[in-house]
Coordinates of C-alpha atoms and ligand atoms in Angstrom, one line a residue:
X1 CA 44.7 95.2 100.2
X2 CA 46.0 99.0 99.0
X3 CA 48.2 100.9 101.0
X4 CA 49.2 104.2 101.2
X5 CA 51.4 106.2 102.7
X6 CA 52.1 110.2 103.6
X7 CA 55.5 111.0 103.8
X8 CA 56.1 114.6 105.1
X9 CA 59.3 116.9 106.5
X10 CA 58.5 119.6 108.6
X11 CA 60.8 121.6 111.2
X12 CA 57.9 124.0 112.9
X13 CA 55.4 121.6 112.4
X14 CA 52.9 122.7 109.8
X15 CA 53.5 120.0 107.3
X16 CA 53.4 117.4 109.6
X17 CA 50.2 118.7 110.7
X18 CA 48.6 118.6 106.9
X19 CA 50.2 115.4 107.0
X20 CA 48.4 113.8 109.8
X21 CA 45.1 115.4 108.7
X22 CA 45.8 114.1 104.7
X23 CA 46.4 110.4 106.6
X24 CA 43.3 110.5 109.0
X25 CA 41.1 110.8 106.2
X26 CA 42.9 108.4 103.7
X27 CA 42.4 105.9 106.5
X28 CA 38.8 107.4 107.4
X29 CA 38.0 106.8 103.3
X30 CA 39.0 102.7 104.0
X31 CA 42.6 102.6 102.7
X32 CA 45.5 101.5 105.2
X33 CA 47.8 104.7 105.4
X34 CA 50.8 105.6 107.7
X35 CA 52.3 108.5 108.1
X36 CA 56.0 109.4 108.5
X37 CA 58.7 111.6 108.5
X38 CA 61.3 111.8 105.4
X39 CA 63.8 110.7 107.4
X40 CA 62.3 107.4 108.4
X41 CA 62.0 106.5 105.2
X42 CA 64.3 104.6 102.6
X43 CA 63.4 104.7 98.7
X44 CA 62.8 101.2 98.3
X45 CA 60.1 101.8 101.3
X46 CA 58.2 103.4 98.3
X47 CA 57.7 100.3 96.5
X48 CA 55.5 98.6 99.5
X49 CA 52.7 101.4 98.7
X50 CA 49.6 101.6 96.3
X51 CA 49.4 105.5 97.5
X52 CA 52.3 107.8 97.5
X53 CA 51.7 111.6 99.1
X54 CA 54.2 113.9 100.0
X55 CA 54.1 117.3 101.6
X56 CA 57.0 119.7 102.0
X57 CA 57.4 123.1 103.3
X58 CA 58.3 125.7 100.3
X59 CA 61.6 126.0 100.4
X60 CA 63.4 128.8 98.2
X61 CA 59.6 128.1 96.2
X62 CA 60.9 124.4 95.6
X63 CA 60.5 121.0 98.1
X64 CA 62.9 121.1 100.8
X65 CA 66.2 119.0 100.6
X66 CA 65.3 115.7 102.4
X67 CA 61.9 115.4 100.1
X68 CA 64.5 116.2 97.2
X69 CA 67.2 113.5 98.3
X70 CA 64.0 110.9 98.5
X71 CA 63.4 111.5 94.7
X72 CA 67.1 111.4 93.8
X73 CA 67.5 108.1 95.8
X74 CA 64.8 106.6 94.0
X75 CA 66.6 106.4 90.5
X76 CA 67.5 103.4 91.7
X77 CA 63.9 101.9 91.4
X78 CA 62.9 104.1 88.5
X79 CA 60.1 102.5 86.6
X80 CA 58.8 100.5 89.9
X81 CA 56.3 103.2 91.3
X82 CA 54.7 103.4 87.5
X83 CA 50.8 103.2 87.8
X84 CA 50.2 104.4 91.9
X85 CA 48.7 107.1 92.3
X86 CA 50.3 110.1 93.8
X87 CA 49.5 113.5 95.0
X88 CA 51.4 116.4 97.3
X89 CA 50.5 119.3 99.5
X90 CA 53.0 122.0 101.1
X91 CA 53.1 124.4 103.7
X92 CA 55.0 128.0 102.7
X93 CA 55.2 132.0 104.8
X94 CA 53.4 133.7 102.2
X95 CA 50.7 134.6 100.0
X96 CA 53.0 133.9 96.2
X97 CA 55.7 132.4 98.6
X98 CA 56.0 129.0 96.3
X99 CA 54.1 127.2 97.6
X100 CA 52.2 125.9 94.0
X101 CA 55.5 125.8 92.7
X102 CA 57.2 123.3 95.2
X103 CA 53.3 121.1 94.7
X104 CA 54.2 120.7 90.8
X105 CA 58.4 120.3 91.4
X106 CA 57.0 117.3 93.7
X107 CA 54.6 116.3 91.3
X108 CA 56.9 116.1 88.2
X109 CA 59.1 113.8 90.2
X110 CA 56.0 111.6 90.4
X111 CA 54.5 112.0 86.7
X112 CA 58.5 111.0 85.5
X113 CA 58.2 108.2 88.1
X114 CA 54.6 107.0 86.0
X115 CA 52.2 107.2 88.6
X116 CA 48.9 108.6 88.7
X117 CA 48.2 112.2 90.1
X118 CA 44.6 113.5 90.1
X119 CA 43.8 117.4 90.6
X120 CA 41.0 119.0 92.3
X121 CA 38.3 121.5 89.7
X122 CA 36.8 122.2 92.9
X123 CA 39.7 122.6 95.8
X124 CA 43.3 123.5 96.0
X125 CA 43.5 122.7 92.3
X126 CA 47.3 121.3 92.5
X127 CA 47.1 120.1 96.3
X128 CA 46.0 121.6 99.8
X129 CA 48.6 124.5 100.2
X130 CA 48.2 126.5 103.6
X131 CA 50.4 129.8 104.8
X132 CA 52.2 128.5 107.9
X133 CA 49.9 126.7 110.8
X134 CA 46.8 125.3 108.8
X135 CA 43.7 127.0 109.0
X136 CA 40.1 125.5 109.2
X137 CA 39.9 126.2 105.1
X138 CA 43.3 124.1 104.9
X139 CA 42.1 121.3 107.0
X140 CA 39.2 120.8 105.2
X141 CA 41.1 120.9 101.9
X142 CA 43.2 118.3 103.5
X143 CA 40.8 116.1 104.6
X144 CA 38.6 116.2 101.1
X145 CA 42.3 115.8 99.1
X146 CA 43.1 112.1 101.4
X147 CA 39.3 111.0 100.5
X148 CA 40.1 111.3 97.1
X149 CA 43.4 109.7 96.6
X150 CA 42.2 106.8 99.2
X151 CA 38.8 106.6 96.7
X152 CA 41.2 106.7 93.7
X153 CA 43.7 104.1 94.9
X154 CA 41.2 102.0 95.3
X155 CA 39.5 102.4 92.2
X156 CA 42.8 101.6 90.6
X157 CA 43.1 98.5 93.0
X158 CA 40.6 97.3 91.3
Ligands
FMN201 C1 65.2 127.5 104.3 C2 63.8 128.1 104.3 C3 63.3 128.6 103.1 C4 62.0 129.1 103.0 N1 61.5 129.5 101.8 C5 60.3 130.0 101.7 C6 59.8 130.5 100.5 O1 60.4 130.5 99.5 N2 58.5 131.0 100.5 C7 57.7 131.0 101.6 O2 56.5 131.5 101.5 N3 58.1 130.5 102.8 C8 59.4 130.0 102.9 N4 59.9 129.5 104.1 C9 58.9 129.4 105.2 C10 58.4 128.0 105.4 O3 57.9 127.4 104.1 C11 57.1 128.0 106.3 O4 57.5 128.5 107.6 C12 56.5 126.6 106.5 O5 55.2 126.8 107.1 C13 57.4 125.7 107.4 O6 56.8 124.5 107.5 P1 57.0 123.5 108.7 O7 56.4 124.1 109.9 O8 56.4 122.2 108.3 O9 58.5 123.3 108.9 C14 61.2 129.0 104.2 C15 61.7 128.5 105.4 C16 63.0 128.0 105.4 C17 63.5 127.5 106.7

């Protein structure tokens, strides 16, 4: 069965709380998704998963360090996460704060990696993005971004 898994850092809290949201309904949609912090996680961890999301809070308009060091440390398996699907969300201060710009620094890690990464013509276009606790209008963009990489993964899944 396909599994999927949100992988988040957060030091307030507002990533972690996209994250959670992004999880529930990836689990809601009918595929098997944890959720954890960076630091729980190793880079071969990211070879057990069919469904690969990461949020970050904008950092300096990029992904914060940890997020960064789980890419780096995943050279070592580069070529193993080609073909599952992928997709990212961030949390930033400000209005033009970086917040797209840290979505697409975590999705070319991905795209170089080979896996899948679907946008949204209706939502958040790049991923849910919310300026700092999310709002109602973030949750929901949460919730309908999980559904559609849990529908996706398990399209793929065949
Ligand atoms: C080191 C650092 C750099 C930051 N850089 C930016 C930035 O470039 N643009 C922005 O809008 N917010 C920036 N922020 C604010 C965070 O992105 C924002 O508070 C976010 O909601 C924190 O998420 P968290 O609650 O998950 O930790 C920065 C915060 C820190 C600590």
């Amino acid at each position: 069965m396909a599994k999927g898994i949100v992988i988040y850092y957060s030091r307030s809290g507002n990533t972690k709380e996209m994250a959670e949201i992004v999880a529930g309904a990836m689990n809601e949609a009918g595929l098997a998704t944890e959720c954890k912090s960076v630091e729980k996680v190793k880079a071969e961890d990211l070879l057990k998963y069919d469904a690969i999301v990461v949020g970050s809070p904008t950092y300096y308009g990029s992904m914060a360090g940890p997020i960064k060091q789980l890419f780096d440390d995943a050279v070592s398996y580069h070529g193993r996460l080609d073909g599952k699907t992928g997709m990212a969300f961030s949390s930033a201060a400000n209005i033009g704060g970086g917040n797209e710009t840290t979505i697409m620094g975590i999705i070319e890690g991905m795209l170089i990696s080979g896996m899948v990464v679907q946008g949204d013509p209706e939502g958040d276009h790049y991923g849910p993005v919310s300026i700092g606790k999310p709002d109602d209008r973030v949750k929901r963009q949460c919730v309908r971004r999980g559904r559609r990489i849990a529908e996706l993964t398990q399209k793929l899944a065949g």
